[in-house]
Amino acid sequence: MNSEPEARFLRACRRLPVDATPVWFMRQAGRYMPEYRQLREKYSLLEMVHQPEIAAQVTMQPVCALGVDAAILFADILLPVIPLGLSLEFAKGEGPVIGNPIRSGQDIDRLRPIQAESDLGFVMDTIRILRKELPSGVPLIGFAGAPFTLASYMIEGGSSRDYRLTKELMLSEPDTWGRLMDRLAAALEDYLLAQVRAGAQAVQLFDSWVGALSPGDYATHVLPYSARILKAVEATDVPVIHFGTGNATLLPLMRQAGGTVIGLDWRIPLDQGWKLVGEDVAVQGNLDPTDLFAAPTVLRTRVEDVLRRAAGRPGHIFNLGHGILQGTPVDHVRHVVEMVHAYKSESEAA
Ligand code: CP3
């Protein structure tokens, strides 16, 4: 066991007392920031993530501009599909596009075996640069997509509204589905463990679209694969955040699958979500990303509502319920960081 961490974010992951609630934002680097847009004029997203010096620079942008308590590696959950043998493009206005999606058992057989350390070595190089550049109070979070969310992109060929093809494979060819999920679980476990070896001080498993599933389908067709990855990371002593959206009915099962910290989205009040996952685990969340567009007085009541529901209990990491949206006013984001850091719970203020 490591000695007690110093950084607020890592302390909260372990449910240790903190001097102020730690705060960071999913998608804290991106197009809402002028310094990001400036770099994006020169490079595509894929060019940026493949150049460790540039990816490290983008990771640092929100750390410098916002004063957040953690940095998140600049990469994308879809990167592992490239060495697996799929073509990935980020088309303007369309989001990710995979030109040769997986539709059958034969497609799965064609997937290439991957080794994160070499096939995604540029990500580990970015992590090593960042560990030298980041201040010690600002830990680095690595991440990967969870098997379900990644499989949905690989099968649908891009974003989806109803996940029809994904669910069709899951339900009508459960063995084929299981083979794909096994392959992904092995690859993603290897990828996250490589990130930890390179220096990631926490990791987040993004199961962004898992809320499309019923609890029964989640338990049968997804939970065992996510659990494998989560358990492997937990064994390293590095905290792992298990995140989904639209998943209020899945929260007890996601807790069962694993995670040092469970992500909550805004569709469930933070205190209710915390009760569902169990008060003996840390939680992250859960401001609605659209609240960041609201007038400062409205935004303040929303931020305070989240903090009041956390009630100063150890193990709360302030974040949004999902990523920052394009067009979000940067000064509102900075203001939220200040509010969270200045907030005193009613018990402390008394
Ligand atoms: O600051 C950070 O959070 C770190 C970087 C990061 C990106 N993607 C960069 C990115 C992270 C953690 C992700 C995760 C990711 N990527 C998820 C899970 C989180 C979530 O939001 O649910 C998902 C589903 C993806 C897939 C993805 N990547 C989509 C759907 C899109 C297009 C939508 C969009 O916002 O344009 C991307 C592109 C992407 N990934 C951008 C960024 C900064 C925008 C790209 C650009 O600059 O053109």
Tab-separated table of N, CA and C in Angstrom, residues 26-147:
chain	number	residue	atom	x	y	z
A	26	MET	N	-14.609	16.751	-17.261
A	26	MET	CA	-14.453	15.909	-18.443
A	26	MET	C	-14.457	16.812	-19.673
A	27	ARG	N	-13.595	16.505	-20.634
A	27	ARG	CA	-13.404	17.330	-21.834
A	27	ARG	C	-12.953	18.749	-21.486
A	28	GLN	N	-12.092	18.846	-20.464
A	28	GLN	CA	-11.648	20.188	-20.074
A	28	GLN	C	-10.716	20.821	-21.106
A	29	ALA	N	-10.104	20.000	-21.970
A	29	ALA	CA	-9.348	20.540	-23.104
A	29	ALA	C	-10.248	20.413	-24.327
A	30	GLY	N	-10.306	21.443	-25.132
A	30	GLY	CA	-11.134	21.298	-26.333
A	30	GLY	C	-11.521	22.622	-26.948
A	31	ARG	N	-12.449	22.519	-27.879
A	31	ARG	CA	-12.738	23.667	-28.751
A	31	ARG	C	-13.346	24.878	-28.066
A	32	TYR	N	-13.847	24.723	-26.833
A	32	TYR	CA	-14.372	25.920	-26.157
A	32	TYR	C	-13.225	26.845	-25.733
A	33	MET	N	-11.977	26.339	-25.762
A	33	MET	CA	-10.828	27.152	-25.332
A	33	MET	C	-10.121	27.781	-26.529
A	34	PRO	N	-9.883	29.107	-26.490
A	34	PRO	CA	-9.224	29.763	-27.626
A	34	PRO	C	-7.834	29.196	-27.917
A	35	GLU	N	-7.066	28.832	-26.861
A	35	GLU	CA	-5.708	28.332	-27.107
A	35	GLU	C	-5.738	26.959	-27.795
A	36	TYR	N	-6.818	26.190	-27.573
A	36	TYR	CA	-6.992	24.903	-28.263
A	36	TYR	C	-7.330	25.156	-29.732
A	37	ARG	N	-8.289	26.075	-29.960
A	37	ARG	CA	-8.709	26.341	-31.354
A	37	ARG	C	-7.539	26.825	-32.191
A	38	GLN	N	-6.645	27.577	-31.553
A	38	GLN	CA	-5.481	28.088	-32.268
A	38	GLN	C	-4.595	26.938	-32.754
A	39	LEU	N	-4.342	25.955	-31.905
A	39	LEU	CA	-3.540	24.798	-32.312
A	39	LEU	C	-4.268	23.955	-33.361
A	40	ARG	N	-5.612	23.878	-33.217
A	40	ARG	CA	-6.429	23.073	-34.120
A	40	ARG	C	-6.440	23.626	-35.542
A	41	GLU	N	-6.060	24.919	-35.686
A	41	GLU	CA	-5.962	25.463	-37.050
A	41	GLU	C	-4.812	24.815	-37.790
A	42	LYS	N	-3.799	24.396	-37.030
A	42	LYS	CA	-2.614	23.794	-37.652
A	42	LYS	C	-2.686	22.280	-37.759
A	43	TYR	N	-3.331	21.633	-36.788
A	43	TYR	CA	-3.314	20.170	-36.733
A	43	TYR	C	-4.721	19.595	-36.600
A	44	SER	N	-4.923	18.408	-37.138
A	44	SER	CA	-6.183	17.685	-36.898
A	44	SER	C	-6.121	17.071	-35.503
A	45	LEU	N	-7.278	16.615	-35.015
A	45	LEU	CA	-7.300	15.962	-33.701
A	45	LEU	C	-6.327	14.781	-33.670
A	46	LEU	N	-6.367	13.939	-34.712
A	46	LEU	CA	-5.499	12.758	-34.714
A	46	LEU	C	-4.024	13.142	-34.791
A	47	GLU	N	-3.718	14.226	-35.532
A	47	GLU	CA	-2.318	14.685	-35.559
A	47	GLU	C	-1.882	15.145	-34.172
A	48	MET	N	-2.775	15.826	-33.465
A	48	MET	CA	-2.404	16.321	-32.137
A	48	MET	C	-2.127	15.173	-31.169
A	49	VAL	N	-3.008	14.164	-31.160
A	49	VAL	CA	-2.820	13.099	-30.168
A	49	VAL	C	-1.609	12.210	-30.501
A	50	HIS	N	-1.231	12.160	-31.775
A	50	HIS	CA	-0.081	11.325	-32.149
A	50	HIS	C	1.262	12.000	-31.891
A	51	GLN	N	1.239	13.299	-31.563
A	51	GLN	CA	2.508	14.002	-31.274
A	51	GLN	C	2.569	14.309	-29.781
A	52	PRO	N	3.339	13.519	-29.034
A	52	PRO	CA	3.351	13.650	-27.575
A	52	PRO	C	3.574	15.070	-27.060
A	53	GLU	N	4.459	15.842	-27.702
A	53	GLU	CA	4.715	17.201	-27.209
A	53	GLU	C	3.455	18.059	-27.337
A	54	ILE	N	2.747	17.895	-28.441
A	54	ILE	CA	1.521	18.678	-28.671
A	54	ILE	C	0.419	18.192	-27.737
A	55	ALA	N	0.264	16.875	-27.628
A	55	ALA	CA	-0.787	16.328	-26.757
A	55	ALA	C	-0.554	16.772	-25.311
A	56	ALA	N	0.712	16.806	-24.897
A	56	ALA	CA	1.026	17.245	-23.529
A	56	ALA	C	0.682	18.733	-23.369
A	57	GLN	N	1.009	19.505	-24.397
A	57	GLN	CA	0.693	20.946	-24.349
A	57	GLN	C	-0.822	21.166	-24.204
A	58	VAL	N	-1.614	20.413	-24.961
A	58	VAL	CA	-3.077	20.573	-24.886
A	58	VAL	C	-3.593	20.124	-23.513
A	59	THR	N	-3.016	19.063	-22.982
A	59	THR	CA	-3.418	18.591	-21.640
A	59	THR	C	-3.203	19.688	-20.599
A	60	MET	N	-2.107	20.442	-20.769
A	60	MET	CA	-1.746	21.488	-19.795
A	60	MET	C	-2.645	22.726	-19.909
A	61	GLN	N	-3.238	22.953	-21.077
A	61	GLN	CA	-3.988	24.210	-21.286
A	61	GLN	C	-5.025	24.474	-20.197
A	62	PRO	N	-5.938	23.528	-19.909
A	62	PRO	CA	-6.934	23.814	-18.866
A	62	PRO	C	-6.333	23.864	-17.461
A	63	VAL	N	-5.223	23.160	-17.246
A	63	VAL	CA	-4.580	23.212	-15.927
A	63	VAL	C	-4.134	24.649	-15.661
A	64	CYS	N	-3.550	25.268	-16.677
A	64	CYS	CA	-3.075	26.646	-16.521
A	64	CYS	C	-4.243	27.629	-16.515
A	65	ALA	N	-5.217	27.425	-17.384
A	65	ALA	CA	-6.274	28.433	-17.560
A	65	ALA	C	-7.345	28.371	-16.475
A	66	LEU	N	-7.546	27.212	-15.861
A	66	LEU	CA	-8.709	27.051	-14.965
A	66	LEU	C	-8.352	26.812	-13.506
A	67	GLY	N	-7.151	26.316	-13.234
A	67	GLY	CA	-6.796	25.987	-11.855
A	67	GLY	C	-7.469	24.728	-11.345
A	68	VAL	N	-7.699	23.761	-12.226
A	68	VAL	CA	-8.328	22.496	-11.823
A	68	VAL	C	-7.359	21.629	-11.007
A	69	ASP	N	-7.913	20.642	-10.296
A	69	ASP	CA	-7.128	19.797	-9.390
A	69	ASP	C	-6.622	18.513	-10.032
A	70	ALA	N	-6.909	18.305	-11.318
A	70	ALA	CA	-6.374	17.130	-12.010
A	70	ALA	C	-6.269	17.464	-13.496
A	71	ALA	N	-5.332	16.786	-14.157
A	71	ALA	CA	-5.185	16.904	-15.607
A	71	ALA	C	-5.686	15.611	-16.213
A	72	ILE	N	-6.339	15.677	-17.367
A	72	ILE	CA	-6.685	14.432	-18.068
A	72	ILE	C	-5.924	14.404	-19.381
A	73	LEU	N	-5.250	13.279	-19.550
A	73	LEU	CA	-4.470	13.012	-20.754
A	73	LEU	C	-5.250	13.425	-22.003
A	74	PHE	N	-4.612	14.118	-22.928
A	74	PHE	CA	-5.294	14.446	-24.179
A	74	PHE	C	-5.107	13.290	-25.159
A	75	ALA	N	-6.207	12.601	-25.401
A	75	ALA	CA	-6.234	11.451	-26.315
A	75	ALA	C	-7.695	11.253	-26.662
A	76	ASP	N	-8.072	10.104	-27.191
A	76	ASP	CA	-9.493	9.835	-27.430
A	76	ASP	C	-9.766	8.367	-27.164
A	77	ILE	N	-10.987	8.070	-26.712
A	77	ILE	CA	-11.301	6.668	-26.406
A	77	ILE	C	-11.226	5.775	-27.647
A	78	LEU	N	-11.295	6.381	-28.834
A	78	LEU	CA	-11.326	5.555	-30.049
A	78	LEU	C	-9.948	5.177	-30.577
A	79	LEU	N	-8.871	5.721	-30.007
A	79	LEU	CA	-7.531	5.450	-30.560
A	79	LEU	C	-7.207	3.957	-30.692
A	80	PRO	N	-7.575	3.109	-29.711
A	80	PRO	CA	-7.194	1.684	-29.847
A	80	PRO	C	-7.791	0.994	-31.077
A	81	VAL	N	-8.847	1.539	-31.668
A	81	VAL	CA	-9.422	0.847	-32.839
A	81	VAL	C	-8.474	0.908	-34.034
A	82	ILE	N	-7.565	1.869	-34.059
A	82	ILE	CA	-6.657	1.987	-35.214
A	82	ILE	C	-5.703	0.784	-35.273
A	83	PRO	N	-4.923	0.501	-34.198
A	83	PRO	CA	-4.087	-0.711	-34.271
A	83	PRO	C	-4.895	-2.016	-34.363
A	84	LEU	N	-6.141	-1.996	-33.898
A	84	LEU	CA	-6.975	-3.200	-34.060
A	84	LEU	C	-7.297	-3.452	-35.537
A	85	GLY	N	-7.073	-2.445	-36.379
A	85	GLY	CA	-7.250	-2.636	-37.818
A	85	GLY	C	-8.457	-1.925	-38.401
A	86	LEU	N	-9.084	-1.030	-37.624
A	86	LEU	CA	-10.222	-0.284	-38.159
A	86	LEU	C	-9.749	1.104	-38.594
A	87	SER	N	-10.481	1.676	-39.556
A	87	SER	CA	-10.100	3.013	-40.017
A	87	SER	C	-10.890	4.039	-39.222
A	88	LEU	N	-10.215	5.042	-38.711
A	88	LEU	CA	-10.870	6.051	-37.881
A	88	LEU	C	-10.629	7.437	-38.460
A	89	GLU	N	-11.730	8.180	-38.549
A	89	GLU	CA	-11.652	9.552	-39.032
A	89	GLU	C	-12.571	10.394	-38.173
A	90	PHE	N	-12.202	11.644	-37.935
A	90	PHE	CA	-13.136	12.550	-37.273
A	90	PHE	C	-13.636	13.511	-38.344
A	91	ALA	N	-14.814	13.210	-38.875
A	91	ALA	CA	-15.363	14.010	-39.968
A	91	ALA	C	-15.978	15.281	-39.399
A	92	LYS	N	-15.783	16.378	-40.132
A	92	LYS	CA	-16.302	17.675	-39.669
A	92	LYS	C	-17.809	17.620	-39.426
A	93	GLY	N	-18.209	17.980	-38.240
A	93	GLY	CA	-19.637	18.047	-37.931
A	93	GLY	C	-20.318	16.704	-37.711
A	94	GLU	N	-19.598	15.622	-37.912
A	94	GLU	CA	-20.220	14.299	-37.822
A	94	GLU	C	-19.723	13.484	-36.651
A	95	GLY	N	-18.593	13.891	-36.091
A	95	GLY	CA	-17.993	13.072	-35.050
A	95	GLY	C	-17.212	11.925	-35.656
A	96	PRO	N	-16.899	10.914	-34.862
A	96	PRO	CA	-16.045	9.828	-35.349
A	96	PRO	C	-16.733	8.961	-36.402
A	97	VAL	N	-15.939	8.547	-37.398
A	97	VAL	CA	-16.456	7.653	-38.437
A	97	VAL	C	-15.481	6.482	-38.592
A	98	ILE	N	-15.997	5.270	-38.465
A	98	ILE	CA	-15.201	4.060	-38.698
A	98	ILE	C	-15.676	3.466	-40.014
A	99	GLY	N	-14.752	3.428	-41.011
A	99	GLY	CA	-15.130	3.070	-42.379
A	99	GLY	C	-15.396	1.587	-42.548
A	100	ASN	N	-14.785	0.747	-41.726
A	100	ASN	CA	-14.937	-0.708	-41.879
A	100	ASN	C	-15.422	-1.322	-40.565
A	101	PRO	N	-16.673	-1.029	-40.206
A	101	PRO	CA	-17.176	-1.508	-38.898
A	101	PRO	C	-17.270	-3.029	-38.805
A	102	ILE	N	-17.425	-3.499	-37.565
A	102	ILE	CA	-17.515	-4.930	-37.259
A	102	ILE	C	-18.980	-5.353	-37.342
A	103	ARG	N	-19.257	-6.346	-38.162
A	103	ARG	CA	-20.654	-6.777	-38.272
A	103	ARG	C	-20.826	-8.274	-38.075
A	104	SER	N	-19.704	-9.024	-38.023
A	104	SER	CA	-19.825	-10.491	-37.983
A	104	SER	C	-18.659	-11.106	-37.220
A	105	GLY	N	-18.770	-12.390	-36.982
A	105	GLY	CA	-17.681	-13.128	-36.351
A	105	GLY	C	-16.399	-13.059	-37.169
A	106	GLN	N	-16.554	-13.088	-38.522
A	106	GLN	CA	-15.342	-13.016	-39.360
A	106	GLN	C	-14.632	-11.680	-39.199
A	107	ASP	N	-15.431	-10.623	-39.041
A	107	ASP	CA	-14.822	-9.304	-38.817
A	107	ASP	C	-14.000	-9.311	-37.525
A	108	ILE	N	-14.505	-10.005	-36.515
A	108	ILE	CA	-13.772	-10.077	-35.235
A	108	ILE	C	-12.467	-10.855	-35.424
A	109	ASP	N	-12.527	-11.938	-36.219
A	109	ASP	CA	-11.314	-12.722	-36.477
A	109	ASP	C	-10.239	-11.893	-37.171
A	110	ARG	N	-10.676	-10.896	-37.927
A	110	ARG	CA	-9.712	-10.069	-38.662
A	110	ARG	C	-9.042	-9.008	-37.783
A	111	LEU	N	-9.575	-8.775	-36.575
A	111	LEU	CA	-8.960	-7.767	-35.695
A	111	LEU	C	-7.531	-8.196	-35.372
A	112	ARG	N	-6.622	-7.234	-35.400
A	112	ARG	CA	-5.214	-7.563	-35.136
A	112	ARG	C	-4.961	-7.627	-33.632
A	113	PRO	N	-4.061	-8.521	-33.185
A	113	PRO	CA	-3.685	-8.495	-31.769
A	113	PRO	C	-2.933	-7.193	-31.491
A	114	ILE	N	-3.193	-6.575	-30.363
A	114	ILE	CA	-2.446	-5.332	-30.097
A	114	ILE	C	-1.725	-5.384	-28.758
A	115	GLN	N	-0.648	-4.617	-28.725
A	115	GLN	CA	0.103	-4.414	-27.489
A	115	GLN	C	0.200	-2.921	-27.281
A	116	ALA	N	-0.433	-2.447	-26.214
A	116	ALA	CA	-0.540	-1.003	-26.008
A	116	ALA	C	0.832	-0.336	-25.955
A	117	GLU	N	1.759	-0.985	-25.259
A	117	GLU	CA	3.077	-0.392	-25.041
A	117	GLU	C	3.740	0.011	-26.364
A	118	SER	N	3.580	-0.803	-27.405
A	118	SER	CA	4.185	-0.443	-28.686
A	118	SER	C	3.161	0.182	-29.634
A	119	ASP	N	1.947	-0.393	-29.724
A	119	ASP	CA	0.982	0.111	-30.704
A	119	ASP	C	0.424	1.481	-30.341
A	120	LEU	N	0.415	1.801	-29.060
A	120	LEU	CA	-0.093	3.113	-28.628
A	120	LEU	C	0.998	3.816	-27.814
A	121	GLY	N	2.241	3.577	-28.224
A	121	GLY	CA	3.396	4.108	-27.478
A	121	GLY	C	3.396	5.621	-27.354
A	122	PHE	N	2.815	6.297	-28.349
A	122	PHE	CA	2.784	7.779	-28.289
A	122	PHE	C	1.966	8.263	-27.089
A	123	VAL	N	0.962	7.488	-26.686
A	123	VAL	CA	0.165	7.864	-25.502
A	123	VAL	C	1.038	7.770	-24.246
A	124	MET	N	1.817	6.666	-24.156
A	124	MET	CA	2.692	6.517	-22.979
A	124	MET	C	3.777	7.607	-22.980
A	125	ASP	N	4.251	7.987	-24.169
A	125	ASP	CA	5.242	9.086	-24.236
A	125	ASP	C	4.631	10.383	-23.729
A	126	THR	N	3.362	10.632	-24.098
A	126	THR	CA	2.684	11.851	-23.629
A	126	THR	C	2.608	11.842	-22.099
A	127	ILE	N	2.248	10.690	-21.540
A	127	ILE	CA	2.138	10.576	-20.075
A	127	ILE	C	3.488	10.876	-19.415
A	128	ARG	N	4.561	10.333	-19.985
A	128	ARG	CA	5.888	10.553	-19.373
A	128	ARG	C	6.279	12.025	-19.431
A	129	ILE	N	5.960	12.702	-20.520
A	129	ILE	CA	6.256	14.147	-20.604
A	129	ILE	C	5.459	14.892	-19.537
A	130	LEU	N	4.165	14.549	-19.437
A	130	LEU	CA	3.291	15.277	-18.506
A	130	LEU	C	3.715	15.098	-17.057
A	131	ARG	N	4.180	13.914	-16.709
A	131	ARG	CA	4.570	13.694	-15.311
A	131	ARG	C	5.749	14.585	-14.930
A	132	LYS	N	6.551	14.978	-15.953
A	132	LYS	CA	7.656	15.909	-15.663
A	132	LYS	C	7.154	17.336	-15.569
A	133	GLU	N	6.106	17.662	-16.337
A	133	GLU	CA	5.664	19.055	-16.437
A	133	GLU	C	4.624	19.465	-15.408
A	134	LEU	N	3.807	18.505	-14.964
A	134	LEU	CA	2.693	18.867	-14.080
A	134	LEU	C	3.178	19.143	-12.656
A	135	PRO	N	2.588	20.138	-12.004
A	135	PRO	CA	2.908	20.364	-10.596
A	135	PRO	C	2.430	19.178	-9.751
A	136	SER	N	3.059	18.951	-8.599
A	136	SER	CA	2.767	17.724	-7.831
A	136	SER	C	1.351	17.705	-7.272
A	137	GLY	N	0.725	18.883	-7.128
A	137	GLY	CA	-0.655	18.913	-6.626
A	137	GLY	C	-1.694	18.594	-7.690
A	138	VAL	N	-1.244	18.425	-8.937
A	138	VAL	CA	-2.173	18.188	-10.049
A	138	VAL	C	-1.880	16.833	-10.695
A	139	PRO	N	-2.514	15.786	-10.190
A	139	PRO	CA	-2.262	14.447	-10.726
A	139	PRO	C	-2.789	14.281	-12.153
A	140	LEU	N	-2.223	13.297	-12.843
A	140	LEU	CA	-2.588	13.021	-14.229
A	140	LEU	C	-3.528	11.816	-14.292
A	141	ILE	N	-4.676	12.023	-14.942
A	141	ILE	CA	-5.658	10.953	-15.135
A	141	ILE	C	-5.490	10.380	-16.548
A	142	GLY	N	-5.271	9.084	-16.630
A	142	GLY	CA	-5.302	8.393	-17.922
A	142	GLY	C	-6.716	7.893	-18.164
A	143	PHE	N	-6.986	7.330	-19.325
A	143	PHE	CA	-8.347	6.817	-19.538
A	143	PHE	C	-8.423	5.839	-20.702
A	144	ALA	N	-9.554	5.137	-20.729
A	144	ALA	CA	-9.896	4.291	-21.872
A	144	ALA	C	-11.410	4.233	-21.968
A	145	GLY	N	-11.910	3.909	-23.134
A	145	GLY	CA	-13.329	3.623	-23.278
A	145	GLY	C	-13.601	2.252	-22.679
A	146	ALA	N	-14.799	2.046	-22.159
A	146	ALA	CA	-15.168	0.726	-21.651
A	146	ALA	C	-15.572	-0.161	-22.832
A	147	PRO	N	-15.523	-1.486	-22.654
A	147	PRO	CA	-15.797	-2.377	-23.786
A	147	PRO	C	-17.139	-2.102	-24.475
